[in-house]
Coordinates of C-alpha atoms in Angstrom, one line a residue:
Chain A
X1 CA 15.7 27.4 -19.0
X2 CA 14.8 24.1 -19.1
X3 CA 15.9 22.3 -22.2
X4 CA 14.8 18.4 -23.6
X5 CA 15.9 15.8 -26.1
X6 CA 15.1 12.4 -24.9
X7 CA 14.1 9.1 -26.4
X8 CA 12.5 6.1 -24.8
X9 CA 11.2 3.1 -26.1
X10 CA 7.6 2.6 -24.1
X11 CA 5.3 -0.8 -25.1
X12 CA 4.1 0.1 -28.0
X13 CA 5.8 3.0 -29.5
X14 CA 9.0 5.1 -29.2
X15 CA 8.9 8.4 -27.1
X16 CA 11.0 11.0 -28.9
X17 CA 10.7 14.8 -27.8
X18 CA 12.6 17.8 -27.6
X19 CA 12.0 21.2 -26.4
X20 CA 12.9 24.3 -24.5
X21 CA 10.6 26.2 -21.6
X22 CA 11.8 29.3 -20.6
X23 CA 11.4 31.2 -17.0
X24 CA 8.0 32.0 -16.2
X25 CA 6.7 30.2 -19.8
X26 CA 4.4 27.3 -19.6
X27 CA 4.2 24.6 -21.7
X28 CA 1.4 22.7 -22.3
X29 CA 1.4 19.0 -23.4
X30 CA -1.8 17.4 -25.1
X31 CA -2.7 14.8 -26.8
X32 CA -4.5 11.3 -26.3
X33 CA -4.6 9.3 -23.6
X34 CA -2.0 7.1 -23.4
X35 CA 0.4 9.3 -26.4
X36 CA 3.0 9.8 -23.0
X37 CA 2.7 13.0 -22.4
X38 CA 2.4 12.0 -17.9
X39 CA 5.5 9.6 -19.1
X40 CA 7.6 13.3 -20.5
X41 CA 6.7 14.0 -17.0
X42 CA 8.3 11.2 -14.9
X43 CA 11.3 11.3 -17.3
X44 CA 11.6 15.4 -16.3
X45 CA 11.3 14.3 -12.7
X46 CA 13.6 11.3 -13.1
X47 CA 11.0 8.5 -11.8
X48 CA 11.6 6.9 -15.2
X49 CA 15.3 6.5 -17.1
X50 CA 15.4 7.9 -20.7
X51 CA 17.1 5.5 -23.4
X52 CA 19.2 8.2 -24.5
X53 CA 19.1 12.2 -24.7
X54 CA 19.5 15.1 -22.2
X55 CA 17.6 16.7 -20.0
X56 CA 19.4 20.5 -19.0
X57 CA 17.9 22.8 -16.1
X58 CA 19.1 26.2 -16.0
X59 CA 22.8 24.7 -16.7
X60 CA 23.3 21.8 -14.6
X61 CA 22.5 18.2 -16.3
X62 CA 20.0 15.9 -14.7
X63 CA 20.7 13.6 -17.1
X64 CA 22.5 13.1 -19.7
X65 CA 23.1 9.4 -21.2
X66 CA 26.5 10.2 -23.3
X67 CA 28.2 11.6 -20.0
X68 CA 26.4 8.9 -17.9
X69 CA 24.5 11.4 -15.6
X70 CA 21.3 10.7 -14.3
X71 CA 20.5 12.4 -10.9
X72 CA 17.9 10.8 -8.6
X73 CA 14.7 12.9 -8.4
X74 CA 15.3 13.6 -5.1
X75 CA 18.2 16.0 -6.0
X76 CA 16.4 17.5 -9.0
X77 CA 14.5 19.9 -7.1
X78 CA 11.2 19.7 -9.1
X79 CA 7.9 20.9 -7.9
X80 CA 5.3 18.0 -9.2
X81 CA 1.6 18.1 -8.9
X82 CA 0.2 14.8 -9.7
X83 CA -3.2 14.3 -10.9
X84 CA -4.4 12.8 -7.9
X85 CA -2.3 15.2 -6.1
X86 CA -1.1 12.2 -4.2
X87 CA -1.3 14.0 -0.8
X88 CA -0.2 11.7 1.9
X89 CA -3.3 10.7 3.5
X90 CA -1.7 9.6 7.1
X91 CA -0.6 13.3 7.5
X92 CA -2.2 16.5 8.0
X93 CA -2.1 19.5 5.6
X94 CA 0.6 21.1 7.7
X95 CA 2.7 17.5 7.2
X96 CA 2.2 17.6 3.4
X97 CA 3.5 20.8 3.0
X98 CA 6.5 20.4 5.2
X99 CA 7.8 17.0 4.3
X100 CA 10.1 18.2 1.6
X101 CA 11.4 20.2 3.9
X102 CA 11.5 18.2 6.7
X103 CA 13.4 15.6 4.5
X104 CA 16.3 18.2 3.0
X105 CA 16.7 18.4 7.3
X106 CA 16.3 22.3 6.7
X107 CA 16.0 23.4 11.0
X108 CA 12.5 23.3 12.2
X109 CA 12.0 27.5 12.4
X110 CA 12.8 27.5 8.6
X111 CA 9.8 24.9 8.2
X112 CA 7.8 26.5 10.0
X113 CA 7.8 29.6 8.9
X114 CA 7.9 28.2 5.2
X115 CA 5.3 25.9 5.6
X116 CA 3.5 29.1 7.4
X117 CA 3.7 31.3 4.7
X118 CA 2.8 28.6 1.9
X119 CA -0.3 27.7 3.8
X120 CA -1.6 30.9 4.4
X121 CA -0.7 31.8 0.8
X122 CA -3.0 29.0 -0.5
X123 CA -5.4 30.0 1.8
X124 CA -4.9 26.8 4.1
X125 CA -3.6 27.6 7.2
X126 CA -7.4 26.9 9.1
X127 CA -7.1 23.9 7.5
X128 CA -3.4 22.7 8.7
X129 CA -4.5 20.4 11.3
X130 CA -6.6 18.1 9.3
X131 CA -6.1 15.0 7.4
X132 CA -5.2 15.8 4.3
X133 CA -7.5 13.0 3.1
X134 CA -10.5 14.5 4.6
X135 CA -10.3 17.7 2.4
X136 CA -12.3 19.1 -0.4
X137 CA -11.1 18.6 -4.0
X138 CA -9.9 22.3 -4.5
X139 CA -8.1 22.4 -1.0
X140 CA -6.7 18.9 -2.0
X141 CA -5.5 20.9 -5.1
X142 CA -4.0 24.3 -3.3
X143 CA -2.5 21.8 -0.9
X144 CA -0.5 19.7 -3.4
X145 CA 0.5 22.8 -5.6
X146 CA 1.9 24.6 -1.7
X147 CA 3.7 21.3 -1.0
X148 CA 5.6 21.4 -4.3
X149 CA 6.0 25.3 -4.2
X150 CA 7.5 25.0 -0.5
X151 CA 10.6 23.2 -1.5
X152 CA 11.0 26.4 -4.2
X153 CA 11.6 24.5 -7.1
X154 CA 13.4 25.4 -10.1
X155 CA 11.3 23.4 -12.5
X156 CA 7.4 23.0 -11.9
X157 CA 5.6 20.0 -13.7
X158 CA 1.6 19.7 -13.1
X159 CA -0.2 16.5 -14.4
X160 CA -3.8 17.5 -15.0
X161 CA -4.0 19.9 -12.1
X162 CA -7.5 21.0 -12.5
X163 CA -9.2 17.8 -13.7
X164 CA -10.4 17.0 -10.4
X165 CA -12.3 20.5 -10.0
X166 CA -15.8 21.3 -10.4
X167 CA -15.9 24.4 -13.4
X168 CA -16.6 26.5 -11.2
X169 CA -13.5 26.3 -8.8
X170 CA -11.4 25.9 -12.3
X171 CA -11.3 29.1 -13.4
X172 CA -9.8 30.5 -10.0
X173 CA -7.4 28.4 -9.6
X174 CA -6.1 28.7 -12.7
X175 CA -5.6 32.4 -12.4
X176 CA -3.9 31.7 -8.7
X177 CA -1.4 29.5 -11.0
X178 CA -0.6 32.0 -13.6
X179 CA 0.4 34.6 -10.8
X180 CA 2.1 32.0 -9.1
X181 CA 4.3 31.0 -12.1
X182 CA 4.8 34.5 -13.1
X183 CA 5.7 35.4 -9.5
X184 CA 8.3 32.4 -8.9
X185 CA 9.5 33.2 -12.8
X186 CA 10.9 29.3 -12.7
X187 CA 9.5 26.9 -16.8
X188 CA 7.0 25.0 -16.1
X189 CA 5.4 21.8 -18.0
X190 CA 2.0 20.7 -17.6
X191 CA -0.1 17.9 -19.0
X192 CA -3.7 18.8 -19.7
X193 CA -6.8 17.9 -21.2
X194 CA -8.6 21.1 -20.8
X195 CA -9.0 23.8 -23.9
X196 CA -10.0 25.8 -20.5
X197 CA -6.0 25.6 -19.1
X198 CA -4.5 25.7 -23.2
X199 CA -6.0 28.8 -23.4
X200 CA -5.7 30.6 -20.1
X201 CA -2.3 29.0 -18.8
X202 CA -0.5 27.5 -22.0
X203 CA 2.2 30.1 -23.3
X204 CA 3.2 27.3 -26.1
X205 CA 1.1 24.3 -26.5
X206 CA 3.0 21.1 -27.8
X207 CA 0.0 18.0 -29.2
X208 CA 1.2 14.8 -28.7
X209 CA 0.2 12.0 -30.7
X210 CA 2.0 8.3 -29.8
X211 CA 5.2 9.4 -28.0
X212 CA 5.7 12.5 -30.8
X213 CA 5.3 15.9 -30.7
X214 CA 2.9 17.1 -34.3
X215 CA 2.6 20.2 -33.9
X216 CA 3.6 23.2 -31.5
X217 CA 3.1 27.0 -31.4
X218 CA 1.8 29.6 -29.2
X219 CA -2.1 29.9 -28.3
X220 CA -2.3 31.3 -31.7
X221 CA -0.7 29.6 -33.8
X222 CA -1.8 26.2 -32.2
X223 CA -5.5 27.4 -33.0
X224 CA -4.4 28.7 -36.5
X225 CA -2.5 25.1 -36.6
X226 CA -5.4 23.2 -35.7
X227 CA -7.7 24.9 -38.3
X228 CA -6.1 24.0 -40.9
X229 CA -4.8 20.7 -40.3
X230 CA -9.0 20.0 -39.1
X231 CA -7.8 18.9 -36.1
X232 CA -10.7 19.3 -33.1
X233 CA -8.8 20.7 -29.9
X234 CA -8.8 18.6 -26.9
X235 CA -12.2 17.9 -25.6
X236 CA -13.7 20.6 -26.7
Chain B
X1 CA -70.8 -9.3 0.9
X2 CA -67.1 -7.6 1.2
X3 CA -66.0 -11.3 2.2
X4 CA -66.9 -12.9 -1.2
X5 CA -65.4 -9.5 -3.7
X6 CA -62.8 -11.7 -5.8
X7 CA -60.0 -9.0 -5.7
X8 CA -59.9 -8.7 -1.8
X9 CA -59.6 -12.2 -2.0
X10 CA -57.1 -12.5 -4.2
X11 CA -55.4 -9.6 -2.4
X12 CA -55.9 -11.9 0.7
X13 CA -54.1 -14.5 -1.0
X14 CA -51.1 -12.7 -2.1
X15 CA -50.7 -11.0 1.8
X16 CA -50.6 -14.9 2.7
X17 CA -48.1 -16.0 0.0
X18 CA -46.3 -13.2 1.0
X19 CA -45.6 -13.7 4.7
X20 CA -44.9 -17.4 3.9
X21 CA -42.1 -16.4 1.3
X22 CA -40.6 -14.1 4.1
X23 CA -41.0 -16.2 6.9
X24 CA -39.5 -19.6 5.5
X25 CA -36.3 -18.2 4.3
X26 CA -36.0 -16.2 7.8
X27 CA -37.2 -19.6 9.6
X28 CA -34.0 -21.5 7.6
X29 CA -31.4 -19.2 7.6
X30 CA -32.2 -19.1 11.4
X31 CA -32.0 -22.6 12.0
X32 CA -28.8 -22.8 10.0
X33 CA -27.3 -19.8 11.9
X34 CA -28.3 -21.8 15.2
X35 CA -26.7 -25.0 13.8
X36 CA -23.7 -23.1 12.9
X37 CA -23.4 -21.5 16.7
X38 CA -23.6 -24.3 18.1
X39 CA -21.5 -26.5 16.1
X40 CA -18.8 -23.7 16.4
X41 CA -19.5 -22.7 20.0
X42 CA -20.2 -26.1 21.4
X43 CA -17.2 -27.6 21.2
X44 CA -15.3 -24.1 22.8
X45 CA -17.9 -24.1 25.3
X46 CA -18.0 -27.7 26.5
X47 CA -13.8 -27.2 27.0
X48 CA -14.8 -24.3 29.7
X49 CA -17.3 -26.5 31.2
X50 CA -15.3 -29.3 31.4
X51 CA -12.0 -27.5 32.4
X52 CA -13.1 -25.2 35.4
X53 CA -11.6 -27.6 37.7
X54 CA -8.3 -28.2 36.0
X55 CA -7.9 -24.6 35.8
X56 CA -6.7 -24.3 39.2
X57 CA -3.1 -23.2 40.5
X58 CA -2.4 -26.8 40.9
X59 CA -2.9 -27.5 37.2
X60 CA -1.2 -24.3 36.1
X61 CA 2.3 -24.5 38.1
X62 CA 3.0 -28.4 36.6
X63 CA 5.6 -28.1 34.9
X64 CA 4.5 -29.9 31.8
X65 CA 2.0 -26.5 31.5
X66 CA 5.0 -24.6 32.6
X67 CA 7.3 -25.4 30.2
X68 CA 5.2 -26.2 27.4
X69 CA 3.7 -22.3 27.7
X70 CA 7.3 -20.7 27.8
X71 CA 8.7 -22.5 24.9
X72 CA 5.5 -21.8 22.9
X73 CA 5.4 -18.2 23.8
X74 CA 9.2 -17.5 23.0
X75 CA 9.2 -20.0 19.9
X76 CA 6.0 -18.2 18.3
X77 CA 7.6 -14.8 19.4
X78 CA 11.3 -15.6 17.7
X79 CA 8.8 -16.5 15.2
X80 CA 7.1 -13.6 14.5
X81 CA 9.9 -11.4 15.2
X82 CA 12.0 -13.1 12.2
X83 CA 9.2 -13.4 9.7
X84 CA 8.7 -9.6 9.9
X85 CA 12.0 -8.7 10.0
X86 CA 12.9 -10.7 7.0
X87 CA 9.4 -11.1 5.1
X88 CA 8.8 -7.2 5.2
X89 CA 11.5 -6.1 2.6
X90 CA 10.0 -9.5 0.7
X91 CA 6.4 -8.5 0.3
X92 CA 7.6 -5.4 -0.7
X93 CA 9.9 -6.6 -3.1
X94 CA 7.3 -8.6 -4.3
X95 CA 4.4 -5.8 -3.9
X96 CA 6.2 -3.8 -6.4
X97 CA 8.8 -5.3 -8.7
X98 CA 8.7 -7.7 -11.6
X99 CA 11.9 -10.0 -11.7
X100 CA 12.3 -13.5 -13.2
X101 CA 11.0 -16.4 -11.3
X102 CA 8.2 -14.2 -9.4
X103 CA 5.8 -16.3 -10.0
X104 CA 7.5 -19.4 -8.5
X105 CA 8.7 -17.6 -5.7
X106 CA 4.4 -16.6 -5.1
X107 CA 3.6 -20.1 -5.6
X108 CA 6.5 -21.2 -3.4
X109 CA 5.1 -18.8 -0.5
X110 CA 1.5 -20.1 -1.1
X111 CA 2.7 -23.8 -0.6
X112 CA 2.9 -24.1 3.1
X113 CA -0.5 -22.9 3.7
X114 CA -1.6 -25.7 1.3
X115 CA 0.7 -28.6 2.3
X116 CA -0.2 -31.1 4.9
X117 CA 1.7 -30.3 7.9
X118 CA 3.1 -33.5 8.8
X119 CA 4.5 -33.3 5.0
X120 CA 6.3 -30.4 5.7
X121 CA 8.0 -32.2 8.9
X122 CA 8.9 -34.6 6.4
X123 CA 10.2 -31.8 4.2
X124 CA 12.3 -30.1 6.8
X125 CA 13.7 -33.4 8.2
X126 CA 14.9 -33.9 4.6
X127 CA 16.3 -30.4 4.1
X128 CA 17.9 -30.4 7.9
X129 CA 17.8 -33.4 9.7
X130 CA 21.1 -34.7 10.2
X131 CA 21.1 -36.8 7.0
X132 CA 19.4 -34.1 5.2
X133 CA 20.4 -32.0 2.3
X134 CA 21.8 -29.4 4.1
X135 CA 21.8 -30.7 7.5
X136 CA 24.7 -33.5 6.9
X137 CA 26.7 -30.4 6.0
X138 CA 25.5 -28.4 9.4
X139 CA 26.2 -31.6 11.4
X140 CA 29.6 -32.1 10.2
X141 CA 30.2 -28.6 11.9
X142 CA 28.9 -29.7 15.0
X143 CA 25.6 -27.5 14.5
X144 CA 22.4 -29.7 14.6
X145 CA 19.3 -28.2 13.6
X146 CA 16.3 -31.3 13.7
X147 CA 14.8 -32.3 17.5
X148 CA 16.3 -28.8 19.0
X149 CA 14.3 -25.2 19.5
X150 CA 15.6 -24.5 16.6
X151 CA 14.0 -26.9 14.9
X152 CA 10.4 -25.7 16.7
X153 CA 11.1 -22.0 15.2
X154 CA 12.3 -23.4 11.8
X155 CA 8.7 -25.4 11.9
X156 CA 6.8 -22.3 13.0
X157 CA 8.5 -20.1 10.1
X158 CA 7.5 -22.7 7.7
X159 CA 4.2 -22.9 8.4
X160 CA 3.3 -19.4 9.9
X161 CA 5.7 -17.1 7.5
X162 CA 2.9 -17.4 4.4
X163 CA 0.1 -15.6 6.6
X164 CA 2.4 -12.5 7.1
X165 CA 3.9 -12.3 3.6
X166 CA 0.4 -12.5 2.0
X167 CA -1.3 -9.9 4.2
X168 CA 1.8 -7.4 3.7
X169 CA 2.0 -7.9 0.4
X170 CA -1.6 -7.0 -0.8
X171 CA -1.0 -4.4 2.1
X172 CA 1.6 -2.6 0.2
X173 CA -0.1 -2.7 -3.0
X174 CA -2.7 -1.0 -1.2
X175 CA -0.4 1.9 -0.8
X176 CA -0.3 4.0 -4.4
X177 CA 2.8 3.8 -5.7
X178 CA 2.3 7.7 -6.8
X179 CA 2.7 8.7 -3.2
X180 CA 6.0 7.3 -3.1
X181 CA 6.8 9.3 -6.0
X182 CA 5.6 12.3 -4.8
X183 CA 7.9 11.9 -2.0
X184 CA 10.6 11.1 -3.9
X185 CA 10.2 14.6 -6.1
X186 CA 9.7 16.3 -2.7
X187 CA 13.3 15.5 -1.7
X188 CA 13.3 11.7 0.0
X189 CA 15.4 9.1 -0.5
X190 CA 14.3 5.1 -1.2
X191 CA 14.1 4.3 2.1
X192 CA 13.0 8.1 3.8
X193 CA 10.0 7.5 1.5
X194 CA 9.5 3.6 2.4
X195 CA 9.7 4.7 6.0
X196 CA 7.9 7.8 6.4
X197 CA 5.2 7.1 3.3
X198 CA 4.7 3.3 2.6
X199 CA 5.1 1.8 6.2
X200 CA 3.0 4.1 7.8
X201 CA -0.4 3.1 5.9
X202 CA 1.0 -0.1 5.3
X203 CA 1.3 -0.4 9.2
X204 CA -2.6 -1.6 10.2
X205 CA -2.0 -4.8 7.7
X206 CA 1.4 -5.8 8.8
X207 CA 0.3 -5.8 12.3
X208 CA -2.8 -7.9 11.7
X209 CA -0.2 -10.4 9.3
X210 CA 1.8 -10.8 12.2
X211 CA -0.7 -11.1 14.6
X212 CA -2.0 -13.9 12.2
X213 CA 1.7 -15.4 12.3
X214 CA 2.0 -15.8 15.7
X215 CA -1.2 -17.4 16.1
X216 CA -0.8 -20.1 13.5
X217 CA 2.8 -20.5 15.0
X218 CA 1.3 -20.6 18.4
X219 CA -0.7 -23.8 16.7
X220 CA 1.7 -25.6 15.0
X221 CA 1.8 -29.1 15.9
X222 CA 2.4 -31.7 12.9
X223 CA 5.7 -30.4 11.3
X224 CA 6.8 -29.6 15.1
X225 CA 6.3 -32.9 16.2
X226 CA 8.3 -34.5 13.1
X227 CA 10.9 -32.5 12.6
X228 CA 11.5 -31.1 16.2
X229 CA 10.3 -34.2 18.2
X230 CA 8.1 -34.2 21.4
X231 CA 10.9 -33.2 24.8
X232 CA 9.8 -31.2 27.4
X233 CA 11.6 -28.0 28.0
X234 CA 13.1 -28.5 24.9
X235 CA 10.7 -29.3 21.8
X236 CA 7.6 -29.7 23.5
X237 CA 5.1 -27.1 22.6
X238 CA 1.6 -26.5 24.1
X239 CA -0.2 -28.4 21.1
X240 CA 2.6 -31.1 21.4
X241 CA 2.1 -31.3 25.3
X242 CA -1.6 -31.2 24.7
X243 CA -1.4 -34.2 23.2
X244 CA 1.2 -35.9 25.5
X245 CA -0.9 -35.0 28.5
X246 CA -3.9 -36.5 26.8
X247 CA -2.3 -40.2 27.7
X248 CA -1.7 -39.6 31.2
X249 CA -3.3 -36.7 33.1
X250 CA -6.6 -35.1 30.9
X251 CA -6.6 -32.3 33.9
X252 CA -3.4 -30.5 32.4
X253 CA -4.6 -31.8 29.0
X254 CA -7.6 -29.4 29.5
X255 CA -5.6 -26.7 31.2
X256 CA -3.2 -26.0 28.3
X257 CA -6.0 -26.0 25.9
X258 CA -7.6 -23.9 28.0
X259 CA -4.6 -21.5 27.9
X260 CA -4.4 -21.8 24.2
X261 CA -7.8 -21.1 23.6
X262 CA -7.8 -17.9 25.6
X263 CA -4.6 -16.4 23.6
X264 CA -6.3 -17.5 20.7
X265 CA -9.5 -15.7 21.7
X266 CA -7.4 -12.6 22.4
X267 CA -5.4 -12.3 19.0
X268 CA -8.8 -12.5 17.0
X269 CA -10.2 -9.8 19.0
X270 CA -6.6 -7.7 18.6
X271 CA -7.1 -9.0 14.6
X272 CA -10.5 -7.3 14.0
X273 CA -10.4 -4.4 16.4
X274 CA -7.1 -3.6 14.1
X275 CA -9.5 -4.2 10.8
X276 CA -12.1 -2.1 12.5
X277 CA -9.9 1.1 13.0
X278 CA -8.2 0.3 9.7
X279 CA -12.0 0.6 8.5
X280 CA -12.6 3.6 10.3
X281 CA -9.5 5.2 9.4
X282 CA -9.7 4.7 5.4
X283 CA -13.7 5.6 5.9

């Protein structure tokens, strides 16, 4: 279970949220640009400090500011998908996948084989040898989502993961998500736009509106929510 | 009559009008591309012409030449070697990080490339020469720093160190910062994600910027001659014994330049084939 209550103080207004995300839930964060829900993000994966608060992962603290803890993200173990997928473009596919391995020194068969099975999973292992800048959008996409599956993350946070798909790649690769989150049964948090991914990925749907979270509920509820507070859904 | 019908004469007209406006801009900018080859070209070419006879073995072994290219090889080398080591965590520094005083520090980098080199001399001499602001210190421990090799590197880093910080500067802001923070999700420290992430596509631009350093150190001749004097063997660089020769024997005058003009030749070429398969890479 992941669990949240952090503040931060960005340029123009303060960040305050707080919630839980169980095992296998996903929870969707929407809103505005610019409201910080990609900020919630870096603070999850520690690339940016909280002012104050905690941030609990099945148990162990990655940060907490009354203790003084704040681990670096390299030892929070957290599967992140950016929005550009921000593959590294001097490596191959293969390279992508296996440098989170190849930097926790696991020994080279265990890569391998890893990086094997991860590949062939996402239906890239043709693929391995090229430049993972000379890929398609939705192999750019399967690639970045294998590379932060492969280090088996406890937490998995996904910024926009479909925005860069054509509609009709989207709909696939959503459903390849949900099983994937169900099969790894770790919380995951992801940022979206898309009514498309609220409705067919979002177990509870949090809207953001300048660093706050208004309302929250289940697919439901966060349509009932929305109807009667006339609120238009997300680019809809 | 065909000949007299008003439109095909207008038409006529127009085709004329038409081929003039083409042909006079293509006539200038040909004549101003000639004017620019040979005013460029000219000059490089003549220095062949003129020097195929001072090129010979004779020429090459005087020790003037001899000494003059050994010093200016290892001084623009030490040169090179320090700015990278010591500019690269710099540009960084400065690539990604806001901290007070950034902008003087940018300004302060800029300034060399602007200042007149025999101000710099000036500059150094005042800074290190033996009366100098730190130098009277240096010299009261025995080390002097003005009219030694040391001096000629500490000329050369002035001068040259701006071309390398500038180029790997805008080279690592090139490099988006989300990559580094992917890697640092995916398990890597600070520096296994500067290493393995930012320097590698970073690489193509540091390599030109240094290439660029050790050519402009290679030329450095008015703070040299100031603030590191003119000795053979000691201070006298291949500029600096370009110009020494010049009063006495224009043979080995010719022959250095010669040399210079060569190594010159080949950076530029190692510059843009770099920029080529930098193009070819990002296309």
């Amino acid at each position: 279970m992941l669990q949240v209550d952090v503040e931060k103080q960005l340029r123009d207004f303060p960040l305050q949220v707080r919630f839980d995300v169980a095992h296998g839930e996903v929870l969707a964060l929407v809103g505005e640009n610019g409201c910080g829900k990609s900020t919630v993000l870096h603070l999850l994966a520690g690339l940016l400090r909280p002012d104050s608060g905690r941030i609990a992962l099945d148990g162990d603290i990655l940060f907490d500011s009354r203790l003084g803890i704040d681990l670096c993200p390299e030892s929070r173990n957290i599967g992140y998908v950016f929005q550009n997928y921000a593959l590294f473009p001097h490596l191959s596919v293969h390279d992508n996948v296996a440098f989170g391995l190849r930097a926790r020194h696991l020994p080279s068969s265990d890569v391998k084989s890893r990086v094997r099975r991860h590949l062939e999973a996402a239906g890239l292992w043709e693929l391995r040898l090229a430049r993972a800048d000379r890929i398609s959008g939705g192999q750019k996409q399967r690639a970045a989502l294998a590379r932060a599956l492969a280090i088996e993350p406890a937490l998995l946070l996904l910024d926009e993961p479909f925005s860069a798909l054509d509609a009709s790649h989207r709909e696939e690769a959503r459903k390849n998500l949900h099983c994937i989150i169900d099969e790894m049964d770790v919380p995951a948090v992801m940022v979206t736009h898309d009514w498309g991914d609220l409705s067919r990925l979002g177990d509870r749907i949090c809207l953001m509106r300048q660093g706050l979270i208004r309302l929250t509920g289940n697919r439901e509820e966060f349509s009932q929510m929305l109807a009667k507070a006339d609120v238009q859904p997300p680019d809809v | 009559m065909s000949g007299n019908n008003p439109a095909k004469q207008k038409q006529r007209t127009l085709a004329r009008t038409t081929r003039w406006s083409r042909a006079v801009p293509t006539t200038v900018v040909s004549l101003l591309l000639a004017l620019c080859l040979l005013f460029l070209g000219l000059p490089v070419a003549s220095l062949f012409l003129r020097s195929g006879s001072s090129l010979s073995l004779h020429t090459i072994s005087d020790p003037i030449v001899l000494d003059a290219l050994r010093l200016s090889l290892s001084t623009a080398a030490a040169t090179t070697l320090i700015v990278v080591l010591a500019g690269t965590p710099v540009s960084y520094i400065n690539a990604r990080y806001r901290y007070p005083g950034k902008e003087l520090i940018d300004s302060l980098i800029d300034l060399p490339v602007v200042m007149p080199p025999a101000v710099a001399g000036i500059a150094l001499l005042m800074a290190f020469g033996r009366m100098g602001v730190l130098g009277r210190h240096t010299s009261a421990l025995g080390l002097e720093v003005a009219f030694t090799t040391l001096a000629v590197v500490i000329a050369q880093i002035f001068v040259a160190a701006p071309f390398f910080l500038r180029q790997a500067r805008s080279s690592f802001q090139e490099v988006d910062a989300n990559l580094e923070a992917a890697a640092r999700t995916l398990g890597s420290t600070p520096t296994h994600a500067f290493l393995h992430v930012t320097m590698p596509l970073a690489t193509q631009g540091l390599i030109s910027g240094a290439i660029m350093t050790f050519s402009r150190a290679l030329g450095e001749f008015g703070a040299t001659i100031m603030f590191a004097g003119n000795f053979q063997g000691r201070t006298q660089t291949m500029p600096l014994a370009i110009y020494t020769a010049m009063q006495s024997d224009i043979n080995v005058s010719l022959c250095i330049s010669l040399l210079l003009v060569i190594i010159s030749f080949v950076v530029i070429f190692l510059v843009k084939s770099l920029a080529r398969r930098n193009a070819h890479a990002a296309g």
